[in-house]
Amino acid sequence: MTAVQTSAEQSGVTTGQDQYPAGAQVVVRDEEWLVRSSMPTEDDGTRIEVVGVSEFVRDQEAVFFSGLDRIELLDPRETALVMDDSPNYRRSRLFLEAVLRRTALPQSERRLALADSFLMDPLPYQRRPAELALSGANLRPRLLIADVVGLGKTLEIGLTLAELIRRGRGERILVVTPQHVLEQFQHELWTRFAIPLVRLDSVGIERIQREIPAGRNPFTSFKRVIVSIDTLKNTAQYQHHLEQIRWDAVVIDESHNLINRGSLRNQLARTLAPRTDALILASATPHNGDAKSFAELISLLDPVAIRDPENYRAADIEHLFIRRTKISPEVREQMKGQWAGRGPSRSVHCPATPAEEKIFEELAAVWLPGDGGTSVSSVPLFPYTLLKSFLSSHAALRATVSARIKTLEKKDDPQGTAAELAALHRLSELAADLTEADSAKFAALVRQLREEIGVGPGSDERVVVFSERVQTLEWLAEVLPAALGFRGRAARDCVRVMHGGLSDEQQMACVEEFGLADTPVRVLVTGDVASEGVNLHRQCHQLVHYDVPWSLIRIEQRNGRIDRYGQARPPEFRALILTSEVEGAKDDTVVAERLLEREDQAHRSLGTAEAVTGLYRAEAEEKSLIQDLLRGRTVDESLDARRSGEDVQDAGLDDFLADFFGPVGEEAPSAEPTEADGSAPAAAPSAAVGTESSGGRAAASPVLPRLFDSTAQFLDDALREVYPDARERLDLDRDQQSGLLSFRPPTELVHRLKALPSDYLREQRLRERMLVTFNRRLAEHSLQRARESSTSSWPEISLLTDLHPVVEWLTDKVLVGMGRQEAPMITANVAEPIYLVQGVYSNKLGRPTVVKWMGVTWRKASREGLVDDDMVSLLRRCGVGPTMANKRRYRDPAPLCEALRDVLDTAEAFLNTHRDAWDEPLREPIEQYKRRLGTWRQPTLAGERTKERLADLADSLLTTGRPLLRVLAVLVPDPDRGDGDGGPPPVSLTAPAASPSRF
């Protein structure tokens, strides 16, 4: 047996696995296909996703299974060598570059490859989650991003996903978010990173059901999906569909909602966690202060990270968890000048009107009496519910009273509730005829909006007004426009109301309209549904708390909607504080005002308010505070008691969580991981680093082996090669000054665009014409202009990145431009033929663990093989570049083909010699994990099965089998060159082996 695999052997007969690396060409059903991704299955061999290459199936996407179809991976010994007659060997250089681009980065590559190529600021702190996910500290890319509100978790998630995609570990992505941030998340990932997600909101589901056969699993039709957690958790059908799918990456936003075991959200998370390789959880408030509950969340990432869920340390989870605040040193230093400083929280006192004082008197006398008096209500907490309703609005009070009356009237004991019913009816009468004229807070709100903030006809100023009560929101939306001076159509358009009772489409529409500068919306009146995850800072830096939540966390979450990364103006906060002169009245100065002051103090000194009480949940904070008020404590006494630990037993707080929650993730990891012996890893082959058109940043990271100085240069040459008549065929127009490309997409590209957001496709009419650019300033300007438009929030011009469908389309066009199993011959400055060979080791999951780009020479006379494993550097030394001449002299390929077997034997021998050294950085963390797994004891059968599954997973990540080899090209000497021709001497390989490098 030779050292080179036959096609059958490379398909798994001898290795026990199927290897179909991305970028390889296969023959299935007598047609040629280009492999996009592959994944082993339990029953049907390897599942490979492909795109058609040969004429009959060109650009058609398909899925094949090696257990069901004969999939022929072309034998490298049968490679046909062909001449390239293109100018400057452009076709060959493009082909080599396309193979480099389509080959997934190996598992051993820990550094970020694409961080400089996206529409985001170069902030190192936003790169750290991706660095941690790829660091190898964890068996798989699994991470909880717990940065506080406003630091840019969506950008951190987008960068992490982009790096996974470049490694071939992000083909199938599922993003799960609250319904009101679906479009926002989808928008950010496309406009910033060129990652398209198909949105499965209520409208999206309807569209999909029309497009796919009845009963078909929608997640098999779309590779990258964003869907609301409420849609998934409430639909049994989706649960069944999810159980049939394996994902490369799953993202769950606002993941603190997953903690309660037995809840539908928790069940959903437990369905997804074992069915994905990468898992990214995100939450600014990731735990509720209970160690066991937090361990439950961490177990989704790694079931064996925490042995005792009631007793663990920060060191146990530091590889799974990153958290920073605005005052963290790395954030504070990097954000200088990029995030306007927060203004103070101003209390606006509103003396109660006579009608409101009567209600204060009734509440103080009957419902919340002081000096040891007894409340008329038999439910201790209900009087505070009444109070909070009243402090919100008379509309909210009426609704609360009415609901309580109905509840009591249904009870079987009318005598026991008679006094409370009578008191409720008195309150109902007092509140029945109240209007906005009787509301001190409403009058103050109008004054603040018109006189202090400047909202009104003819003004562009915007403000978000928060209230906890739906009745208050709807009442404000009804009466506020006229009070602000808006009339006619302007009165209908100036205010939008948003609350949890609206559909996901309605909620997203509210957020989008408020974020577009050219829309007539001036006031967004919203409930706390908008306090988590929603960006409201694009056109707004003013926020008013119409009523104040009795939770520091909720206040901070509200403020974080406008106080966040990207805010250009200092955010300002106002709270309407209803005051009373009634003796014993519990007005807003008793609770709300003190909470505002304490939140502001905590934010400035600690960076977050959530640790003040140690309860970590808004609902728990409010309940605890009310219980303390019933005991006679003040707000300050309640907060200080919790913080000092006096009430740890009552609150269920685990002290150690408070001890380590801030510090975890504070220290930045070293820029480069070390090898197993502690030495720094060898440097990757350096690509020439250029700048994209007018972009001003490096076009390629040294992590990526590149022949072209930039993606822009590659795209330019690819267009000339694939579409020499692009001006006519594509109606291509190029603005040399701005770098804008405008063209009509051909049919095969239009087919690929179906993965883009449907609103974006329709509103920008992308099927008819595309506007793209490498100029970041131009793309950023287009994105900003879209926010100022009343017609669409989607930018007209998109930034071309390595992940953009246009770049991927042209890359594939270049790849298929070379015939079946052909490799070009390139006349270069070499002393003897040098074969360019790709060598790939993979693991059982089909993912590359080691990728080598080699130059190989075989000297028949001495039976000697020589290898240089830095192909990019070798090509540059040999003069392969855009200025080389192509004399178009054909050479007989027969002698070169005769050496292919020996060349491939030499390459494989070289790979086998260094395999253990290359494998070591991968092997050591896997062995460490297996040792930890060995000490993890589980009393249940399910636990033991999980242990077995994780052990199998760890083994599957190790390199296995023999390398997959591919001949890419042959560099041949110039027959006309003589020794006295001048110029650099011809390149000749001199060493039988090269020291291991990262590629």
PDB file of N, CA and C in Angstrom, residues 386-463:
ATOM      1  N   LEU A 386     -51.787  48.359  45.584  1.00  0.00           N
ATOM      2  CA  LEU A 386     -52.658  49.524  45.403  1.00  0.00           C
ATOM      3  C   LEU A 386     -51.848  50.813  45.352  1.00  0.00           C
ATOM      4  N   LEU A 387     -50.931  50.953  46.310  1.00  0.00           N
ATOM      5  CA  LEU A 387     -50.121  52.168  46.384  1.00  0.00           C
ATOM      6  C   LEU A 387     -49.326  52.372  45.093  1.00  0.00           C
ATOM      7  N   LYS A 388     -48.681  51.308  44.628  1.00  0.00           N
ATOM      8  CA  LYS A 388     -47.875  51.443  43.412  1.00  0.00           C
ATOM      9  C   LYS A 388     -48.739  51.779  42.204  1.00  0.00           C
ATOM     10  N   SER A 389     -49.929  51.215  42.140  1.00  0.00           N
ATOM     11  CA  SER A 389     -50.837  51.556  41.050  1.00  0.00           C
ATOM     12  C   SER A 389     -51.187  53.034  41.079  1.00  0.00           C
ATOM     13  N   PHE A 390     -51.493  53.526  42.260  1.00  0.00           N
ATOM     14  CA  PHE A 390     -51.860  54.935  42.389  1.00  0.00           C
ATOM     15  C   PHE A 390     -50.672  55.836  42.042  1.00  0.00           C
ATOM     16  N   LEU A 391     -49.471  55.471  42.504  1.00  0.00           N
ATOM     17  CA  LEU A 391     -48.289  56.268  42.190  1.00  0.00           C
ATOM     18  C   LEU A 391     -47.971  56.246  40.703  1.00  0.00           C
ATOM     19  N   SER A 392     -48.537  55.283  39.980  1.00  0.00           N
ATOM     20  CA  SER A 392     -48.387  55.252  38.530  1.00  0.00           C
ATOM     21  C   SER A 392     -49.395  56.193  37.885  1.00  0.00           C
ATOM     22  N   SER A 393     -50.685  55.954  38.111  1.00  0.00           N
ATOM     23  CA  SER A 393     -51.715  56.833  37.538  1.00  0.00           C
ATOM     24  C   SER A 393     -53.074  56.441  38.083  1.00  0.00           C
ATOM     25  N   HIS A 394     -54.047  57.349  37.940  1.00  0.00           N
ATOM     26  CA  HIS A 394     -55.410  57.028  38.353  1.00  0.00           C
ATOM     27  C   HIS A 394     -55.990  55.927  37.473  1.00  0.00           C
ATOM     28  N   ALA A 395     -55.531  55.842  36.196  1.00  0.00           N
ATOM     29  CA  ALA A 395     -56.009  54.780  35.308  1.00  0.00           C
ATOM     30  C   ALA A 395     -55.552  53.419  35.818  1.00  0.00           C
ATOM     31  N   ALA A 396     -54.297  53.322  36.267  1.00  0.00           N
ATOM     32  CA  ALA A 396     -53.783  52.059  36.802  1.00  0.00           C
ATOM     33  C   ALA A 396     -54.483  51.712  38.115  1.00  0.00           C
ATOM     34  N   LEU A 397     -54.741  52.731  38.949  1.00  0.00           N
ATOM     35  CA  LEU A 397     -55.437  52.481  40.208  1.00  0.00           C
ATOM     36  C   LEU A 397     -56.823  51.916  39.953  1.00  0.00           C
ATOM     37  N   ARG A 398     -57.557  52.514  39.038  1.00  0.00           N
ATOM     38  CA  ARG A 398     -58.903  52.018  38.725  1.00  0.00           C
ATOM     39  C   ARG A 398     -58.864  50.556  38.281  1.00  0.00           C
ATOM     40  N   ALA A 399     -57.881  50.201  37.460  1.00  0.00           N
ATOM     41  CA  ALA A 399     -57.782  48.824  36.970  1.00  0.00           C
ATOM     42  C   ALA A 399     -57.476  47.858  38.100  1.00  0.00           C
ATOM     43  N   THR A 400     -56.595  48.247  39.007  1.00  0.00           N
ATOM     44  CA  THR A 400     -56.240  47.370  40.130  1.00  0.00           C
ATOM     45  C   THR A 400     -57.427  47.183  41.062  1.00  0.00           C
ATOM     46  N   VAL A 401     -58.126  48.276  41.376  1.00  0.00           N
ATOM     47  CA  VAL A 401     -59.298  48.198  42.254  1.00  0.00           C
ATOM     48  C   VAL A 401     -60.373  47.320  41.628  1.00  0.00           C
ATOM     49  N   SER A 402     -60.636  47.522  40.360  1.00  0.00           N
ATOM     50  CA  SER A 402     -61.671  46.752  39.679  1.00  0.00           C
ATOM     51  C   SER A 402     -61.352  45.266  39.681  1.00  0.00           C
ATOM     52  N   ALA A 403     -60.089  44.922  39.409  1.00  0.00           N
ATOM     53  CA  ALA A 403     -59.701  43.510  39.390  1.00  0.00           C
ATOM     54  C   ALA A 403     -59.836  42.882  40.762  1.00  0.00           C
ATOM     55  N   ARG A 404     -59.496  43.634  41.822  1.00  0.00           N
ATOM     56  CA  ARG A 404     -59.598  43.087  43.186  1.00  0.00           C
ATOM     57  C   ARG A 404     -61.055  42.899  43.591  1.00  0.00           C
ATOM     58  N   ILE A 405     -61.899  43.831  43.206  1.00  0.00           N
ATOM     59  CA  ILE A 405     -63.327  43.701  43.519  1.00  0.00           C
ATOM     60  C   ILE A 405     -63.884  42.431  42.890  1.00  0.00           C
ATOM     61  N   LYS A 406     -63.564  42.193  41.638  1.00  0.00           N
ATOM     62  CA  LYS A 406     -64.054  40.991  40.956  1.00  0.00           C
ATOM     63  C   LYS A 406     -63.560  39.733  41.641  1.00  0.00           C
ATOM     64  N   THR A 407     -62.325  39.749  42.098  1.00  0.00           N
ATOM     65  CA  THR A 407     -61.770  38.576  42.782  1.00  0.00           C
ATOM     66  C   THR A 407     -62.498  38.295  44.078  1.00  0.00           C
ATOM     67  N   LEU A 408     -62.742  39.361  44.870  1.00  0.00           N
ATOM     68  CA  LEU A 408     -63.398  39.170  46.172  1.00  0.00           C
ATOM     69  C   LEU A 408     -64.856  38.780  46.009  1.00  0.00           C
ATOM     70  N   GLU A 409     -65.523  39.313  44.993  1.00  0.00           N
ATOM     71  CA  GLU A 409     -66.938  38.990  44.790  1.00  0.00           C
ATOM     72  C   GLU A 409     -67.151  37.541  44.412  1.00  0.00           C
ATOM     73  N   LYS A 410     -66.110  36.876  43.931  1.00  0.00           N
ATOM     74  CA  LYS A 410     -66.230  35.464  43.563  1.00  0.00           C
ATOM     75  C   LYS A 410     -66.015  34.536  44.762  1.00  0.00           C
ATOM     76  N   LYS A 411     -65.567  35.086  45.882  1.00  0.00           N
ATOM     77  CA  LYS A 411     -65.280  34.250  47.043  1.00  0.00           C
ATOM     78  C   LYS A 411     -66.558  33.817  47.738  1.00  0.00           C
ATOM     79  N   ASP A 412     -66.464  32.674  48.449  1.00  0.00           N
ATOM     80  CA  ASP A 412     -67.636  32.101  49.123  1.00  0.00           C
ATOM     81  C   ASP A 412     -67.912  32.755  50.475  1.00  0.00           C
ATOM     82  N   ASP A 413     -67.011  33.610  50.953  1.00  0.00           N
ATOM     83  CA  ASP A 413     -67.153  34.198  52.285  1.00  0.00           C
ATOM     84  C   ASP A 413     -67.328  35.712  52.174  1.00  0.00           C
ATOM     85  N   PRO A 414     -68.522  36.183  51.813  1.00  0.00           N
ATOM     86  CA  PRO A 414     -68.726  37.625  51.633  1.00  0.00           C
ATOM     87  C   PRO A 414     -68.530  38.408  52.921  1.00  0.00           C
ATOM     88  N   GLN A 415     -68.838  37.776  54.087  1.00  0.00           N
ATOM     89  CA  GLN A 415     -68.685  38.485  55.354  1.00  0.00           C
ATOM     90  C   GLN A 415     -67.220  38.806  55.640  1.00  0.00           C
ATOM     91  N   GLY A 416     -66.350  37.846  55.292  1.00  0.00           N
ATOM     92  CA  GLY A 416     -64.933  38.030  55.587  1.00  0.00           C
ATOM     93  C   GLY A 416     -64.278  39.097  54.730  1.00  0.00           C
ATOM     94  N   THR A 417     -64.930  39.420  53.647  1.00  0.00           N
ATOM     95  CA  THR A 417     -64.339  40.412  52.735  1.00  0.00           C
ATOM     96  C   THR A 417     -65.157  41.686  52.633  1.00  0.00           C
ATOM     97  N   ALA A 418     -66.183  41.790  53.429  1.00  0.00           N
ATOM     98  CA  ALA A 418     -67.094  42.943  53.315  1.00  0.00           C
ATOM     99  C   ALA A 418     -66.370  44.261  53.543  1.00  0.00           C
ATOM    100  N   ALA A 419     -65.520  44.320  54.573  1.00  0.00           N
ATOM    101  CA  ALA A 419     -64.830  45.571  54.885  1.00  0.00           C
ATOM    102  C   ALA A 419     -63.881  45.969  53.757  1.00  0.00           C
ATOM    103  N   GLU A 420     -63.175  44.978  53.224  1.00  0.00           N
ATOM    104  CA  GLU A 420     -62.245  45.287  52.141  1.00  0.00           C
ATOM    105  C   GLU A 420     -62.994  45.711  50.883  1.00  0.00           C
ATOM    106  N   LEU A 421     -64.130  45.052  50.603  1.00  0.00           N
ATOM    107  CA  LEU A 421     -64.926  45.444  49.439  1.00  0.00           C
ATOM    108  C   LEU A 421     -65.429  46.867  49.564  1.00  0.00           C
ATOM    109  N   ALA A 422     -65.880  47.212  50.758  1.00  0.00           N
ATOM    110  CA  ALA A 422     -66.387  48.571  50.973  1.00  0.00           C
ATOM    111  C   ALA A 422     -65.276  49.596  50.758  1.00  0.00           C
ATOM    112  N   ALA A 423     -64.063  49.268  51.263  1.00  0.00           N
ATOM    113  CA  ALA A 423     -62.934  50.175  51.096  1.00  0.00           C
ATOM    114  C   ALA A 423     -62.542  50.300  49.627  1.00  0.00           C
ATOM    115  N   LEU A 424     -62.644  49.198  48.911  1.00  0.00           N
ATOM    116  CA  LEU A 424     -62.332  49.230  47.482  1.00  0.00           C
ATOM    117  C   LEU A 424     -63.331  50.091  46.719  1.00  0.00           C
ATOM    118  N   HIS A 425     -64.585  49.994  47.073  1.00  0.00           N
ATOM    119  CA  HIS A 425     -65.596  50.804  46.389  1.00  0.00           C
ATOM    120  C   HIS A 425     -65.380  52.290  46.674  1.00  0.00           C
ATOM    121  N   ARG A 426     -64.919  52.614  47.884  1.00  0.00           N
ATOM    122  CA  ARG A 426     -64.635  54.021  48.181  1.00  0.00           C
ATOM    123  C   ARG A 426     -63.485  54.530  47.314  1.00  0.00           C
ATOM    124  N   LEU A 427     -62.448  53.699  47.189  1.00  0.00           N
ATOM    125  CA  LEU A 427     -61.332  54.085  46.315  1.00  0.00           C
ATOM    126  C   LEU A 427     -61.794  54.233  44.875  1.00  0.00           C
ATOM    127  N   SER A 428     -62.675  53.332  44.454  1.00  0.00           N
ATOM    128  CA  SER A 428     -63.189  53.392  43.091  1.00  0.00           C
ATOM    129  C   SER A 428     -63.926  54.695  42.849  1.00  0.00           C
ATOM    130  N   GLU A 429     -64.700  55.117  43.817  1.00  0.00           N
ATOM    131  CA  GLU A 429     -65.433  56.379  43.682  1.00  0.00           C
ATOM    132  C   GLU A 429     -64.480  57.573  43.633  1.00  0.00           C
ATOM    133  N   LEU A 430     -63.423  57.527  44.464  1.00  0.00           N
ATOM    134  CA  LEU A 430     -62.471  58.635  44.482  1.00  0.00           C
ATOM    135  C   LEU A 430     -61.708  58.752  43.162  1.00  0.00           C
ATOM    136  N   ALA A 431     -61.475  57.622  42.542  1.00  0.00           N
ATOM    137  CA  ALA A 431     -60.684  57.635  41.311  1.00  0.00           C
ATOM    138  C   ALA A 431     -61.531  57.730  40.046  1.00  0.00           C
ATOM    139  N   ALA A 432     -62.856  57.561  40.183  1.00  0.00           N
ATOM    140  CA  ALA A 432     -63.723  57.399  39.010  1.00  0.00           C
ATOM    141  C   ALA A 432     -63.665  58.586  38.057  1.00  0.00           C
ATOM    142  N   ASP A 433     -63.676  59.769  38.572  1.00  0.00           N
ATOM    143  CA  ASP A 433     -63.803  60.941  37.702  1.00  0.00           C
ATOM    144  C   ASP A 433     -62.492  61.685  37.475  1.00  0.00           C
ATOM    145  N   LEU A 434     -61.392  61.101  37.912  1.00  0.00           N
ATOM    146  CA  LEU A 434     -60.117  61.782  37.734  1.00  0.00           C
ATOM    147  C   LEU A 434     -59.719  61.816  36.253  1.00  0.00           C
ATOM    148  N   THR A 435     -59.143  62.931  35.836  1.00  0.00           N
ATOM    149  CA  THR A 435     -58.642  63.080  34.460  1.00  0.00           C
ATOM    150  C   THR A 435     -57.205  63.575  34.530  1.00  0.00           C
ATOM    151  N   GLU A 436     -56.633  63.844  33.362  1.00  0.00           N
ATOM    152  CA  GLU A 436     -55.265  64.352  33.345  1.00  0.00           C
ATOM    153  C   GLU A 436     -55.150  65.685  34.078  1.00  0.00           C
ATOM    154  N   ALA A 437     -56.260  66.426  34.175  1.00  0.00           N
ATOM    155  CA  ALA A 437     -56.215  67.701  34.892  1.00  0.00           C
ATOM    156  C   ALA A 437     -55.995  67.498  36.380  1.00  0.00           C
ATOM    157  N   ASP A 438     -56.307  66.297  36.890  1.00  0.00           N
ATOM    158  CA  ASP A 438     -56.138  65.995  38.311  1.00  0.00           C
ATOM    159  C   ASP A 438     -54.808  65.311  38.600  1.00  0.00           C
ATOM    160  N   SER A 439     -53.962  65.154  37.601  1.00  0.00           N
ATOM    161  CA  SER A 439     -52.703  64.426  37.769  1.00  0.00           C
ATOM    162  C   SER A 439     -51.522  65.375  37.836  1.00  0.00           C
ATOM    163  N   ALA A 440     -50.901  65.452  38.992  1.00  0.00           N
ATOM    164  CA  ALA A 440     -49.726  66.307  39.157  1.00  0.00           C
ATOM    165  C   ALA A 440     -48.561  65.786  38.314  1.00  0.00           C
ATOM    166  N   LYS A 441     -48.420  64.477  38.209  1.00  0.00           N
ATOM    167  CA  LYS A 441     -47.312  63.918  37.432  1.00  0.00           C
ATOM    168  C   LYS A 441     -47.500  64.195  35.933  1.00  0.00           C
ATOM    169  N   PHE A 442     -48.727  64.130  35.476  1.00  0.00           N
ATOM    170  CA  PHE A 442     -48.947  64.390  34.055  1.00  0.00           C
ATOM    171  C   PHE A 442     -48.608  65.843  33.725  1.00  0.00           C
ATOM    172  N   ALA A 443     -49.030  66.747  34.584  1.00  0.00           N
ATOM    173  CA  ALA A 443     -48.705  68.155  34.349  1.00  0.00           C
ATOM    174  C   ALA A 443     -47.196  68.374  34.350  1.00  0.00           C
ATOM    175  N   ALA A 444     -46.497  67.692  35.274  1.00  0.00           N
ATOM    176  CA  ALA A 444     -45.038  67.827  35.330  1.00  0.00           C
ATOM    177  C   ALA A 444     -44.379  67.203  34.106  1.00  0.00           C
ATOM    178  N   LEU A 445     -44.928  66.079  33.634  1.00  0.00           N
ATOM    179  CA  LEU A 445     -44.376  65.433  32.451  1.00  0.00           C
ATOM    180  C   LEU A 445     -44.457  66.373  31.253  1.00  0.00           C
ATOM    181  N   VAL A 446     -45.611  66.997  31.069  1.00  0.00           N
ATOM    182  CA  VAL A 446     -45.773  67.904  29.934  1.00  0.00           C
ATOM    183  C   VAL A 446     -44.789  69.066  30.039  1.00  0.00           C
ATOM    184  N   ARG A 447     -44.643  69.622  31.242  1.00  0.00           N
ATOM    185  CA  ARG A 447     -43.693  70.733  31.423  1.00  0.00           C
ATOM    186  C   ARG A 447     -42.265  70.273  31.090  1.00  0.00           C
ATOM    187  N   GLN A 448     -41.891  69.104  31.580  1.00  0.00           N
ATOM    188  CA  GLN A 448     -40.537  68.610  31.332  1.00  0.00           C
ATOM    189  C   GLN A 448     -40.308  68.380  29.836  1.00  0.00           C
ATOM    190  N   LEU A 449     -41.273  67.771  29.198  1.00  0.00           N
ATOM    191  CA  LEU A 449     -41.112  67.475  27.778  1.00  0.00           C
ATOM    192  C   LEU A 449     -41.047  68.738  26.941  1.00  0.00           C
ATOM    193  N   ARG A 450     -41.930  69.685  27.218  1.00  0.00           N
ATOM    194  CA  ARG A 450     -42.015  70.878  26.376  1.00  0.00           C
ATOM    195  C   ARG A 450     -40.950  71.903  26.733  1.00  0.00           C
ATOM    196  N   GLU A 451     -40.795  72.194  28.028  1.00  0.00           N
ATOM    197  CA  GLU A 451     -39.951  73.316  28.442  1.00  0.00           C
ATOM    198  C   GLU A 451     -38.499  72.911  28.707  1.00  0.00           C
ATOM    199  N   GLU A 452     -38.300  71.741  29.319  1.00  0.00           N
ATOM    200  CA  GLU A 452     -36.940  71.336  29.688  1.00  0.00           C
ATOM    201  C   GLU A 452     -36.245  70.562  28.566  1.00  0.00           C
ATOM    202  N   ILE A 453     -36.961  69.617  27.962  1.00  0.00           N
ATOM    203  CA  ILE A 453     -36.362  68.757  26.938  1.00  0.00           C
ATOM    204  C   ILE A 453     -36.573  69.332  25.548  1.00  0.00           C
ATOM    205  N   GLY A 454     -37.705  69.974  25.314  1.00  0.00           N
ATOM    206  CA  GLY A 454     -37.957  70.614  24.032  1.00  0.00           C
ATOM    207  C   GLY A 454     -38.722  69.768  23.046  1.00  0.00           C
ATOM    208  N   VAL A 455     -39.548  68.836  23.528  1.00  0.00           N
ATOM    209  CA  VAL A 455     -40.357  68.018  22.630  1.00  0.00           C
ATOM    210  C   VAL A 455     -41.587  68.810  22.213  1.00  0.00           C
ATOM    211  N   GLY A 456     -41.884  68.788  20.934  1.00  0.00           N
ATOM    212  CA  GLY A 456     -43.061  69.498  20.453  1.00  0.00           C
ATOM    213  C   GLY A 456     -43.020  69.633  18.946  1.00  0.00           C
ATOM    214  N   PRO A 457     -44.070  70.198  18.341  1.00  0.00           N
ATOM    215  CA  PRO A 457     -44.091  70.407  16.891  1.00  0.00           C
ATOM    216  C   PRO A 457     -42.880  71.221  16.442  1.00  0.00           C
ATOM    217  N   GLY A 458     -42.241  70.767  15.376  1.00  0.00           N
ATOM    218  CA  GLY A 458     -41.084  71.479  14.854  1.00  0.00           C
ATOM    219  C   GLY A 458     -39.776  71.113  15.516  1.00  0.00           C
ATOM    220  N   SER A 459     -39.793  70.251  16.524  1.00  0.00           N
ATOM    221  CA  SER A 459     -38.577  69.843  17.220  1.00  0.00           C
ATOM    222  C   SER A 459     -38.240  68.391  16.869  1.00  0.00           C
ATOM    223  N   ASP A 460     -36.934  68.096  16.797  1.00  0.00           N
ATOM    224  CA  ASP A 460     -36.484  66.731  16.530  1.00  0.00           C
ATOM    225  C   ASP A 460     -36.170  65.965  17.812  1.00  0.00           C
ATOM    226  N   GLU A 461     -36.308  66.614  18.958  1.00  0.00           N
ATOM    227  CA  GLU A 461     -35.941  65.984  20.228  1.00  0.00           C
ATOM    228  C   GLU A 461     -36.842  64.790  20.520  1.00  0.00           C
ATOM    229  N   ARG A 462     -36.233  63.742  21.060  1.00  0.00           N
ATOM    230  CA  ARG A 462     -36.994  62.529  21.381  1.00  0.00           C
ATOM    231  C   ARG A 462     -36.777  62.138  22.832  1.00  0.00           C
ATOM    232  N   VAL A 463     -37.741  61.384  23.349  1.00  0.00           N
ATOM    233  CA  VAL A 463     -37.667  60.953  24.737  1.00  0.00           C
ATOM    234  C   VAL A 463     -38.382  59.627  24.881  1.00  0.00           C
TER     235      VAL A 463
END
